[in-house]
PDB file of C-alpha atoms in Angstrom:
ATOM      1  CA  MET V   1      -0.014  -0.024  -0.007  1.00 54.00           C
ATOM      2  CA  SER V   2       1.182   3.587  -0.661  1.00 54.00           C
ATOM      3  CA  GLU V   3       2.056   6.110   1.900  1.00 55.00           C
ATOM      4  CA  LEU V   4      -0.807   8.300   0.703  1.00 51.00           C
ATOM      5  CA  HIS V   5      -3.274   5.358   1.216  1.00 47.00           C
ATOM      6  CA  HIS V   6      -2.095   5.028   4.887  1.00 45.00           C
ATOM      7  CA  GLN V   7      -2.467   8.816   5.400  1.00 57.00           C
ATOM      8  CA  LEU V   8      -6.103   8.860   4.077  1.00 57.00           C
ATOM      9  CA  ARG V   9      -7.098   5.763   6.268  1.00 61.00           C
ATOM     10  CA  SER V  10      -6.168   7.753   9.358  1.00 61.00           C
ATOM     11  CA  LEU V  11      -7.945  10.964   8.532  1.00 82.00           C
ATOM     12  CA  VAL V  12     -11.422  11.649  10.190  1.00 87.00           C
ATOM     13  CA  THR V  13     -12.494  13.463   6.960  1.00 85.00           C
ATOM     14  CA  GLU V  14     -11.882  10.273   4.985  1.00 86.00           C
ATOM     15  CA  GLN V  15     -13.857   7.928   7.218  1.00 90.00           C
ATOM     16  CA  ARG V  16     -17.314   6.414   6.335  1.00 91.00           C
ATOM     17  CA  ASN V  17     -20.265   8.008   8.184  1.00 92.00           C
ATOM     18  CA  PRO V  18     -22.493   5.220   9.632  1.00 90.00           C
ATOM     19  CA  ARG V  19     -25.484   7.675   9.816  1.00 92.00           C
ATOM     20  CA  SER V  20     -25.550   8.033   6.056  1.00 93.00           C
ATOM     21  CA  ALA V  21     -24.784   4.517   4.998  1.00 92.00           C
ATOM     22  CA  HIS V  22     -28.324   4.086   3.594  1.00 95.00           C
ATOM     23  CA  ILE V  23     -28.388   7.339   1.677  1.00 94.00           C
ATOM     24  CA  ASP V  24     -28.260   5.534  -1.714  1.00 94.00           C
ATOM     25  CA  THR V  25     -31.660   3.931  -1.103  1.00 95.00           C
ATOM     26  CA  ALA V  26     -33.190   6.878   0.690  1.00 96.00           C
ATOM     27  CA  SER V  27     -36.044   9.110  -0.664  1.00 97.00           C
ATOM     28  CA  ILE V  28     -35.112  12.682  -1.564  1.00 97.00           C
ATOM     29  CA  PRO V  29     -36.553  14.062   1.692  1.00 97.00           C
ATOM     30  CA  GLU V  30     -34.637  11.491   3.621  1.00 97.00           C
ATOM     31  CA  ILE V  31     -31.390  12.418   1.824  1.00 97.00           C
ATOM     32  CA  LEU V  32     -31.996  16.075   2.687  1.00 97.00           C
ATOM     33  CA  ARG V  33     -32.763  15.276   6.302  1.00 97.00           C
ATOM     34  CA  VAL V  34     -29.529  13.343   6.618  1.00 96.00           C
ATOM     35  CA  ILE V  35     -27.530  16.107   5.204  1.00 96.00           C
ATOM     36  CA  ASN V  36     -29.279  18.652   7.386  1.00 97.00           C
ATOM     37  CA  GLN V  37     -28.728  16.652  10.523  1.00 96.00           C
ATOM     38  CA  GLU V  38     -25.087  16.285   9.856  1.00 95.00           C
ATOM     39  CA  ASP V  39     -24.784  20.053   9.205  1.00 96.00           C
ATOM     40  CA  ARG V  40     -26.200  20.789  12.592  1.00 95.00           C
ATOM     41  CA  CYS V  41     -22.926  19.676  14.295  1.00 94.00           C
ATOM     42  CA  ILE V  42     -20.773  22.274  12.370  1.00 97.00           C
ATOM     43  CA  ALA V  43     -21.524  25.383  14.379  1.00 97.00           C
ATOM     44  CA  GLU V  44     -20.815  23.581  17.711  1.00 97.00           C
ATOM     45  CA  ALA V  45     -17.546  22.178  16.341  1.00 97.00           C
ATOM     46  CA  VAL V  46     -16.455  25.661  15.338  1.00 98.00           C
ATOM     47  CA  GLY V  47     -17.535  27.053  18.690  1.00 98.00           C
ATOM     48  CA  LYS V  48     -15.024  24.747  20.393  1.00 97.00           C
ATOM     49  CA  GLU V  49     -12.187  26.345  18.436  1.00 98.00           C
ATOM     50  CA  ILE V  50     -12.970  29.917  19.457  1.00 98.00           C
ATOM     51  CA  PRO V  51      -9.916  30.294  21.729  1.00 98.00           C
ATOM     52  CA  TYR V  52      -7.776  29.492  18.674  1.00 98.00           C
ATOM     53  CA  ILE V  53      -9.754  31.507  16.324  1.00 98.00           C
ATOM     54  CA  ALA V  54      -9.332  34.450  18.643  1.00 98.00           C
ATOM     55  CA  GLN V  55      -5.543  34.047  18.667  1.00 98.00           C
ATOM     56  CA  ALA V  56      -5.530  34.020  14.881  1.00 98.00           C
ATOM     57  CA  VAL V  57      -7.730  37.120  14.733  1.00 98.00           C
ATOM     58  CA  GLN V  58      -5.277  38.868  17.032  1.00 98.00           C
ATOM     59  CA  LEU V  59      -2.323  37.930  14.774  1.00 98.00           C
ATOM     60  CA  VAL V  60      -4.241  39.216  11.668  1.00 98.00           C
ATOM     61  CA  VAL V  61      -4.965  42.521  13.435  1.00 98.00           C
ATOM     62  CA  ASP V  62      -1.416  42.981  14.418  1.00 98.00           C
ATOM     63  CA  THR V  63      -0.326  42.156  10.877  1.00 98.00           C
ATOM     64  CA  PHE V  64      -2.720  44.711   9.353  1.00 98.00           C
ATOM     65  CA  LYS V  65      -1.593  47.384  11.797  1.00 96.00           C
ATOM     66  CA  GLY V  66       1.963  46.674  10.758  1.00 97.00           C
ATOM     67  CA  GLY V  67       1.106  47.223   7.101  1.00 97.00           C
ATOM     68  CA  GLY V  68       1.109  43.493   6.241  1.00 98.00           C
ATOM     69  CA  ARG V  69      -1.393  41.406   4.326  1.00 98.00           C
ATOM     70  CA  LEU V  70      -3.368  38.236   4.903  1.00 98.00           C
ATOM     71  CA  PHE V  71      -2.899  35.421   2.338  1.00 98.00           C
ATOM     72  CA  TYR V  72      -5.144  32.326   2.232  1.00 98.00           C
ATOM     73  CA  VAL V  73      -3.581  29.198   0.580  1.00 97.00           C
ATOM     74  CA  GLY V  74      -5.629  26.157  -0.372  1.00 96.00           C
ATOM     75  CA  ALA V  75      -6.510  23.621  -3.002  1.00 94.00           C
ATOM     76  CA  GLY V  76      -9.888  22.709  -4.457  1.00 92.00           C
ATOM     77  CA  THR V  77     -12.827  23.734  -2.214  1.00 94.00           C
ATOM     78  CA  SER V  78     -10.430  25.094   0.462  1.00 95.00           C
ATOM     79  CA  GLY V  79      -8.716  27.263  -2.082  1.00 96.00           C
ATOM     80  CA  ARG V  80     -12.005  28.656  -3.501  1.00 96.00           C
ATOM     81  CA  LEU V  81     -13.238  29.457  -0.062  1.00 97.00           C
ATOM     82  CA  GLY V  82     -10.002  31.496   0.676  1.00 97.00           C
ATOM     83  CA  ILE V  83     -10.599  33.393  -2.574  1.00 97.00           C
ATOM     84  CA  LEU V  84     -14.297  33.932  -1.798  1.00 97.00           C
ATOM     85  CA  ASP V  85     -13.521  35.381   1.647  1.00 97.00           C
ATOM     86  CA  ALA V  86     -10.755  37.678   0.297  1.00 97.00           C
ATOM     87  CA  SER V  87     -12.816  38.921  -2.615  1.00 96.00           C
ATOM     88  CA  GLU V  88     -15.678  39.963  -0.304  1.00 94.00           C
ATOM     89  CA  CYS V  89     -13.567  42.092   1.989  1.00 95.00           C
ATOM     90  CA  PRO V  90     -13.174  45.195  -0.303  1.00 92.00           C
ATOM     91  CA  PRO V  91     -16.821  45.837  -0.906  1.00 89.00           C
ATOM     92  CA  THR V  92     -17.825  44.955   2.649  1.00 90.00           C
ATOM     93  CA  PHE V  93     -15.096  46.813   4.609  1.00 92.00           C
ATOM     94  CA  GLY V  94     -13.542  49.213   2.038  1.00 89.00           C
ATOM     95  CA  THR V  95     -10.175  47.451   2.147  1.00 94.00           C
ATOM     96  CA  PRO V  96      -7.697  47.593  -0.737  1.00 94.00           C
ATOM     97  CA  SER V  97      -7.808  44.398  -2.799  1.00 94.00           C
ATOM     98  CA  SER V  98      -4.232  43.607  -1.791  1.00 96.00           C
ATOM     99  CA  GLN V  99      -4.970  43.415   1.983  1.00 98.00           C
ATOM    100  CA  VAL V 100      -6.586  39.998   1.919  1.00 98.00           C
ATOM    101  CA  GLN V 101      -5.700  37.611  -1.004  1.00 98.00           C
ATOM    102  CA  GLY V 102      -6.544  34.091  -1.864  1.00 97.00           C
ATOM    103  CA  ILE V 103      -4.267  31.588  -3.594  1.00 97.00           C
ATOM    104  CA  ILE V 104      -5.367  28.390  -5.072  1.00 96.00           C
ATOM    105  CA  ALA V 105      -3.443  25.453  -6.445  1.00 92.00           C
ATOM    106  CA  GLY V 106      -3.763  25.577 -10.202  1.00 90.00           C
ATOM    107  CA  GLY V 107      -4.199  29.251 -10.344  1.00 86.00           C
ATOM    108  CA  ARG V 108      -7.251  31.154 -11.752  1.00 89.00           C
ATOM    109  CA  GLU V 109      -8.470  28.257 -13.884  1.00 88.00           C
ATOM    110  CA  ALA V 110      -8.922  26.102 -10.732  1.00 85.00           C
ATOM    111  CA  VAL V 111     -11.475  28.522  -9.360  1.00 88.00           C
ATOM    112  CA  PHE V 112     -13.837  27.413 -12.010  1.00 89.00           C
ATOM    113  CA  ARG V 113     -12.682  23.951 -12.997  1.00 85.00           C
ATOM    114  CA  SER V 114     -11.059  21.368 -10.854  1.00 80.00           C
ATOM    115  CA  GLN V 115      -7.244  21.080 -11.168  1.00 73.00           C
ATOM    116  CA  GLU V 116      -6.820  18.139  -8.766  1.00 71.00           C
ATOM    117  CA  GLY V 117      -3.136  17.300  -9.643  1.00 73.00           C
ATOM    118  CA  ALA V 118      -2.026  20.863  -8.949  1.00 77.00           C
ATOM    119  CA  GLU V 119      -2.311  20.152  -5.146  1.00 82.00           C
ATOM    120  CA  ASP V 120       0.239  17.369  -5.080  1.00 79.00           C
ATOM    121  CA  MET V 121       3.415  19.634  -5.542  1.00 83.00           C
ATOM    122  CA  GLU V 122       4.918  21.330  -2.394  1.00 87.00           C
ATOM    123  CA  THR V 123       6.881  23.542  -4.698  1.00 91.00           C
ATOM    124  CA  GLY V 124       3.727  24.866  -6.259  1.00 92.00           C
ATOM    125  CA  GLY V 125       2.697  26.602  -3.019  1.00 94.00           C
ATOM    126  CA  VAL V 126       6.078  28.081  -2.563  1.00 96.00           C
ATOM    127  CA  GLU V 127       6.232  29.472  -6.155  1.00 95.00           C
ATOM    128  CA  ALA V 128       2.722  30.953  -5.623  1.00 95.00           C
ATOM    129  CA  LEU V 129       3.809  32.860  -2.455  1.00 97.00           C
ATOM    130  CA  GLN V 130       6.969  34.082  -4.185  1.00 97.00           C
ATOM    131  CA  ALA V 131       4.755  35.245  -7.232  1.00 96.00           C
ATOM    132  CA  HIS V 132       2.627  37.303  -4.827  1.00 97.00           C
ATOM    133  CA  GLY V 133       5.549  38.904  -3.174  1.00 96.00           C
ATOM    134  CA  VAL V 134       4.868  37.577   0.248  1.00 97.00           C
ATOM    135  CA  ALA V 135       7.126  39.244   2.811  1.00 97.00           C
ATOM    136  CA  PRO V 136       7.988  38.641   6.521  1.00 97.00           C
ATOM    137  CA  ARG V 137       5.453  41.160   7.715  1.00 98.00           C
ATOM    138  CA  ASP V 138       2.579  39.279   6.054  1.00 98.00           C
ATOM    139  CA  ILE V 139       0.429  36.477   7.561  1.00 98.00           C
ATOM    140  CA  VAL V 140      -0.263  33.273   5.663  1.00 98.00           C
ATOM    141  CA  CYS V 141      -3.276  30.997   6.494  1.00 98.00           C
ATOM    142  CA  GLY V 142      -3.163  27.410   5.059  1.00 97.00           C
ATOM    143  CA  ILE V 143      -6.646  25.857   4.416  1.00 97.00           C
ATOM    144  CA  ALA V 144      -6.837  22.122   4.098  1.00 95.00           C
ATOM    145  CA  ALA V 145      -9.632  19.874   5.475  1.00 93.00           C
ATOM    146  CA  SER V 146      -7.190  16.886   5.482  1.00 87.00           C
ATOM    147  CA  ARG V 147      -4.261  19.018   6.804  1.00 86.00           C
ATOM    148  CA  ARG V 148      -1.896  16.954   4.414  1.00 85.00           C
ATOM    149  CA  THR V 149      -2.319  18.839   1.083  1.00 92.00           C
ATOM    150  CA  PRO V 150       1.345  19.118  -0.225  1.00 93.00           C
ATOM    151  CA  TYR V 151       0.765  22.395  -1.993  1.00 94.00           C
ATOM    152  CA  VAL V 152      -0.503  24.001   1.281  1.00 96.00           C
ATOM    153  CA  VAL V 153       2.051  22.252   3.440  1.00 96.00           C
ATOM    154  CA  GLY V 154       4.900  23.565   1.155  1.00 96.00           C
ATOM    155  CA  ALA V 155       3.530  27.071   1.249  1.00 96.00           C
ATOM    156  CA  MET V 156       3.366  27.058   5.041  1.00 97.00           C
ATOM    157  CA  ARG V 157       6.976  25.806   5.412  1.00 96.00           C
ATOM    158  CA  PHE V 158       8.183  28.510   3.129  1.00 97.00           C
ATOM    159  CA  ALA V 159       6.184  31.261   4.863  1.00 97.00           C
ATOM    160  CA  ARG V 160       7.405  30.228   8.242  1.00 97.00           C
ATOM    161  CA  ALA V 161      10.926  30.108   7.041  1.00 96.00           C
ATOM    162  CA  MET V 162      10.561  33.629   5.750  1.00 95.00           C
ATOM    163  CA  GLY V 163       9.501  34.837   9.157  1.00 97.00           C
ATOM    164  CA  CYS V 164       5.806  35.242   8.361  1.00 98.00           C
ATOM    165  CA  LYS V 165       3.176  34.546  11.069  1.00 98.00           C
ATOM    166  CA  THR V 166       1.264  31.398  10.023  1.00 98.00           C
ATOM    167  CA  LEU V 167      -2.244  29.999  10.472  1.00 98.00           C
ATOM    168  CA  PHE V 168      -3.767  26.686   9.458  1.00 98.00           C
ATOM    169  CA  VAL V 169      -7.521  25.714   9.235  1.00 98.00           C
ATOM    170  CA  THR V 170      -8.146  21.997   9.157  1.00 96.00           C
ATOM    171  CA  CYS V 171     -11.008  19.657   9.913  1.00 95.00           C
ATOM    172  CA  ASN V 172      -8.917  16.830  11.566  1.00 92.00           C
ATOM    173  CA  PRO V 173      -8.095  16.581  15.328  1.00 93.00           C
ATOM    174  CA  ARG V 174      -5.397  18.785  16.932  1.00 93.00           C
ATOM    175  CA  GLY V 175      -3.725  15.630  18.323  1.00 91.00           C
ATOM    176  CA  SER V 176      -2.754  14.556  14.842  1.00 88.00           C
ATOM    177  CA  PHE V 177      -1.683  17.978  13.692  1.00 90.00           C
ATOM    178  CA  SER V 178       2.102  18.248  13.309  1.00 90.00           C
ATOM    179  CA  ILE V 179       2.649  21.150  10.906  1.00 93.00           C
ATOM    180  CA  PRO V 180       4.722  24.032  12.718  1.00 94.00           C
ATOM    181  CA  VAL V 181       2.425  27.087  12.660  1.00 97.00           C
ATOM    182  CA  ASP V 182       1.615  29.930  15.094  1.00 98.00           C
ATOM    183  CA  VAL V 183      -2.032  28.931  15.394  1.00 98.00           C
ATOM    184  CA  ALA V 184      -3.852  25.832  14.274  1.00 97.00           C
ATOM    185  CA  ILE V 185      -7.604  25.855  14.059  1.00 98.00           C
ATOM    186  CA  CYS V 186      -8.871  22.205  14.107  1.00 97.00           C
ATOM    187  CA  VAL V 187     -12.683  22.075  13.522  1.00 97.00           C
ATOM    188  CA  VAL V 188     -13.622  18.341  13.788  1.00 96.00           C
ATOM    189  CA  VAL V 189     -16.947  17.870  12.081  1.00 95.00           C
ATOM    190  CA  GLY V 190     -16.599  14.160  11.659  1.00 93.00           C
ATOM    191  CA  PRO V 191     -17.021  11.970   8.613  1.00 93.00           C
ATOM    192  CA  GLU V 192     -18.768  13.476   5.692  1.00 93.00           C
ATOM    193  CA  VAL V 193     -22.268  12.455   4.506  1.00 94.00           C
ATOM    194  CA  ILE V 194     -20.470  11.270   1.298  1.00 95.00           C
ATOM    195  CA  MET V 195     -17.206   9.741   2.352  1.00 94.00           C
ATOM    196  CA  GLY V 196     -14.348  12.102   1.541  1.00 90.00           C
ATOM    197  CA  SER V 197     -16.491  14.777   0.052  1.00 92.00           C
ATOM    198  CA  THR V 198     -14.972  17.703   2.091  1.00 91.00           C
ATOM    199  CA  ARG V 199     -16.917  20.339   0.146  1.00 93.00           C
ATOM    200  CA  MET V 200     -19.794  19.496   2.530  1.00 95.00           C
ATOM    201  CA  LYS V 201     -19.359  19.733   6.332  1.00 95.00           C
ATOM    202  CA  SER V 202     -15.691  20.594   6.193  1.00 96.00           C
ATOM    203  CA  GLY V 203     -16.145  23.248   3.598  1.00 96.00           C
ATOM    204  CA  THR V 204     -18.957  24.796   5.595  1.00 97.00           C
ATOM    205  CA  ALA V 205     -16.874  24.810   8.674  1.00 97.00           C
ATOM    206  CA  GLN V 206     -14.022  26.363   6.882  1.00 98.00           C
ATOM    207  CA  LYS V 207     -16.260  29.118   5.455  1.00 98.00           C
ATOM    208  CA  LEU V 208     -17.501  29.925   8.948  1.00 98.00           C
ATOM    209  CA  VAL V 209     -13.967  30.192  10.338  1.00 98.00           C
ATOM    210  CA  LEU V 210     -12.733  32.413   7.473  1.00 98.00           C
ATOM    211  CA  ASN V 211     -15.719  34.670   8.021  1.00 97.00           C
ATOM    212  CA  MET V 212     -15.006  34.902  11.682  1.00 98.00           C
ATOM    213  CA  ILE V 213     -11.337  35.709  11.157  1.00 98.00           C
ATOM    214  CA  THR V 214     -11.768  38.571   8.684  1.00 98.00           C
ATOM    215  CA  THR V 215     -14.968  39.927  10.220  1.00 98.00           C
ATOM    216  CA  ALA V 216     -13.584  40.046  13.768  1.00 98.00           C
ATOM    217  CA  ALA V 217     -10.338  41.592  12.484  1.00 98.00           C
ATOM    218  CA  MET V 218     -12.162  44.241  10.554  1.00 97.00           C
ATOM    219  CA  VAL V 219     -14.287  45.167  13.594  1.00 97.00           C
ATOM    220  CA  ARG V 220     -11.045  45.556  15.567  1.00 96.00           C
ATOM    221  CA  MET V 221      -9.638  47.716  12.827  1.00 96.00           C
ATOM    222  CA  GLY V 222     -12.620  50.228  13.090  1.00 95.00           C
ATOM    223  CA  LYS V 223     -14.450  49.082   9.993  1.00 94.00           C
ATOM    224  CA  VAL V 224     -17.750  48.769  11.947  1.00 94.00           C
ATOM    225  CA  TYR V 225     -19.897  51.178  13.897  1.00 92.00           C
ATOM    226  CA  GLU V 226     -22.295  49.532  16.255  1.00 92.00           C
ATOM    227  CA  ASN V 227     -23.169  46.532  14.010  1.00 93.00           C
ATOM    228  CA  MET V 228     -23.070  48.387  10.644  1.00 91.00           C
ATOM    229  CA  MET V 229     -20.570  48.472   7.846  1.00 89.00           C
ATOM    230  CA  VAL V 230     -19.354  51.996   7.703  1.00 90.00           C
ATOM    231  CA  ASP V 231     -16.362  51.828   5.428  1.00 88.00           C
ATOM    232  CA  LEU V 232     -18.171  50.879   2.272  1.00 77.00           C
ATOM    233  CA  HIS V 233     -17.021  51.586  -1.226  1.00 69.00           C
ATOM    234  CA  MET V 234     -20.102  52.773  -3.136  1.00 73.00           C
ATOM    235  CA  SER V 235     -19.198  50.861  -6.151  1.00 73.00           C
ATOM    236  CA  ALA V 236     -22.838  49.671  -6.916  1.00 80.00           C
ATOM    237  CA  GLN V 237     -26.309  51.105  -6.512  1.00 89.00           C
ATOM    238  CA  LYS V 238     -26.896  48.590  -3.640  1.00 89.00           C
ATOM    239  CA  LEU V 239     -24.005  49.933  -1.733  1.00 87.00           C
ATOM    240  CA  VAL V 240     -25.038  53.505  -2.379  1.00 91.00           C
ATOM    241  CA  GLU V 241     -28.517  52.803  -0.946  1.00 93.00           C
ATOM    242  CA  ARG V 242     -26.974  50.807   1.978  1.00 92.00           C
ATOM    243  CA  SER V 243     -24.648  53.786   2.741  1.00 93.00           C
ATOM    244  CA  ARG V 244     -27.655  56.221   2.736  1.00 95.00           C
ATOM    245  CA  ARG V 245     -29.741  53.890   4.924  1.00 95.00           C
ATOM    246  CA  THR V 246     -26.844  53.520   7.410  1.00 94.00           C
ATOM    247  CA  VAL V 247     -26.565  57.279   7.803  1.00 95.00           C
ATOM    248  CA  MET V 248     -30.365  57.504   8.183  1.00 96.00           C
ATOM    249  CA  ILE V 249     -30.447  54.780  10.937  1.00 95.00           C
ATOM    250  CA  VAL V 250     -27.572  56.249  12.913  1.00 94.00           C
ATOM    251  CA  THR V 251     -28.446  59.924  12.712  1.00 94.00           C
ATOM    252  CA  GLY V 252     -32.153  60.000  12.204  1.00 95.00           C
ATOM    253  CA  LEU V 253     -31.954  62.015   8.979  1.00 95.00           C
ATOM    254  CA  ARG V 254     -34.418  61.623   6.198  1.00 96.00           C
ATOM    255  CA  TYR V 255     -33.442  60.063   2.827  1.00 96.00           C
ATOM    256  CA  ASP V 256     -32.662  63.258   0.982  1.00 96.00           C
ATOM    257  CA  ALA V 257     -30.636  64.759   3.905  1.00 96.00           C
ATOM    258  CA  ALA V 258     -28.656  61.567   4.289  1.00 95.00           C
ATOM    259  CA  ALA V 259     -27.819  61.575   0.586  1.00 95.00           C
ATOM    260  CA  LYS V 260     -26.671  65.175   0.815  1.00 96.00           C
ATOM    261  CA  ALA V 261     -24.621  64.525   3.947  1.00 95.00           C
ATOM    262  CA  LEU V 262     -22.787  61.715   2.137  1.00 93.00           C
ATOM    263  CA  ASP V 263     -22.089  63.880  -0.838  1.00 93.00           C
ATOM    264  CA  ALA V 264     -20.657  66.414   1.446  1.00 94.00           C
ATOM    265  CA  ALA V 265     -18.420  63.755   3.015  1.00 93.00           C
ATOM    266  CA  GLY V 266     -17.183  62.518  -0.321  1.00 91.00           C
ATOM    267  CA  GLY V 267     -19.395  59.558  -0.298  1.00 91.00           C
ATOM    268  CA  HIS V 268     -17.706  58.251   2.847  1.00 91.00           C
ATOM    269  CA  VAL V 269     -20.101  56.810   5.501  1.00 93.00           C
ATOM    270  CA  LYS V 270     -17.587  57.162   8.348  1.00 93.00           C
ATOM    271  CA  THR V 271     -16.822  60.761   7.614  1.00 94.00           C
ATOM    272  CA  ALA V 272     -20.571  61.622   7.182  1.00 95.00           C
ATOM    273  CA  LEU V 273     -21.340  60.163  10.597  1.00 96.00           C
ATOM    274  CA  VAL V 274     -18.654  62.102  12.404  1.00 96.00           C
ATOM    275  CA  MET V 275     -19.577  65.302  10.583  1.00 96.00           C
ATOM    276  CA  ILE V 276     -23.245  64.984  11.636  1.00 96.00           C
ATOM    277  CA  LEU V 277     -22.919  63.504  15.134  1.00 95.00           C
ATOM    278  CA  ALA V 278     -19.915  65.549  16.262  1.00 96.00           C
ATOM    279  CA  LYS V 279     -21.170  68.615  14.374  1.00 96.00           C
ATOM    280  CA  VAL V 280     -17.848  69.325  12.739  1.00 96.00           C
ATOM    281  CA  CYS V 281     -16.683  70.192   9.221  1.00 96.00           C
ATOM    282  CA  LEU V 282     -15.333  67.712   6.624  1.00 96.00           C
ATOM    283  CA  GLU V 283     -11.654  68.514   7.498  1.00 96.00           C
ATOM    284  CA  GLU V 284     -12.157  68.065  11.207  1.00 96.00           C
ATOM    285  CA  ALA V 285     -14.026  64.843  10.747  1.00 96.00           C
ATOM    286  CA  ARG V 286     -11.244  63.458   8.705  1.00 96.00           C
ATOM    287  CA  ARG V 287      -8.621  64.626  11.181  1.00 96.00           C
ATOM    288  CA  ARG V 288     -10.450  62.903  14.074  1.00 96.00           C
ATOM    289  CA  LEU V 289     -10.898  59.668  12.076  1.00 95.00           C
ATOM    290  CA  GLU V 290      -7.118  59.682  11.298  1.00 94.00           C
ATOM    291  CA  GLN V 291      -6.295  60.428  14.910  1.00 95.00           C
ATOM    292  CA  THR V 292      -8.448  57.532  16.205  1.00 95.00           C
ATOM    293  CA  GLY V 293      -7.390  55.017  13.702  1.00 92.00           C
ATOM    294  CA  GLY V 294     -10.700  55.081  11.954  1.00 93.00           C
ATOM    295  CA  PHE V 295     -12.941  54.254  14.905  1.00 95.00           C
ATOM    296  CA  VAL V 296     -16.221  56.234  14.541  1.00 95.00           C
ATOM    297  CA  ARG V 297     -17.187  56.091  18.210  1.00 94.00           C
ATOM    298  CA  GLN V 298     -13.868  57.660  19.344  1.00 95.00           C
ATOM    299  CA  ALA V 299     -13.873  60.177  16.563  1.00 96.00           C
ATOM    300  CA  ILE V 300     -17.332  61.394  17.667  1.00 94.00           C
ATOM    301  CA  ALA V 301     -16.291  61.542  21.248  1.00 88.00           C
TER     302      ALA V 301
END
């Protein structure tokens, strides 16, 4: 037997799930109930890893404050999830597109069509980080449900050797995790409904974790006021209307007045809120936001 065969035999994510053994003879509603029942364990499994996710968030915040970037590295579903989370940060939090980036084995084509063989080369992950100009002040997060993906493992070794902070998100137990990283997040969701199909429970768990990391980090970077996005880029009509609605909710202004206030603030929600609530001019609002690191509450006070 091959070494890979032995590795797969030992992985939780590659085991058979006794609760779905009958799924091939089940009715459609029964199939869906089995999937739904298995999905119910995901949030609880993620919750158990919050202490480690919190450590990861703090490292990401420290990296951003130091001018560094967050890179996700993965293959297949894991790689696509990293790209998804990275691509949603700019419209949601007004970040530059370079601040959070996703790297996937096989490159851009792999986002849309599976490139399975690309994950087997450790050097591929190294070359991808080099191509993106990863530097010691950056942080690199490996994503691999199995924890063993060579492309990801190679990238993590290279990043650590460079002096980057490193994170790893996997769905196998901590006791079997041996890759040297600063923080490992091990969300054990158990065997998949379909054996080895880690796009299911494992993929959902990874999506939740990545959302938590970037959302919590952006909150700590002053990108949120109360529970509202206030660093929006008004690049689409939906975001224009969301910006106006946010100003209306926070300040009590009517629609036309909120639109006018945003225009006066250069279309920037944060600046508009500080101008209105602190009763200051555009220049003073900008000065306060710069002085407080972009936190609206502090700028108003």
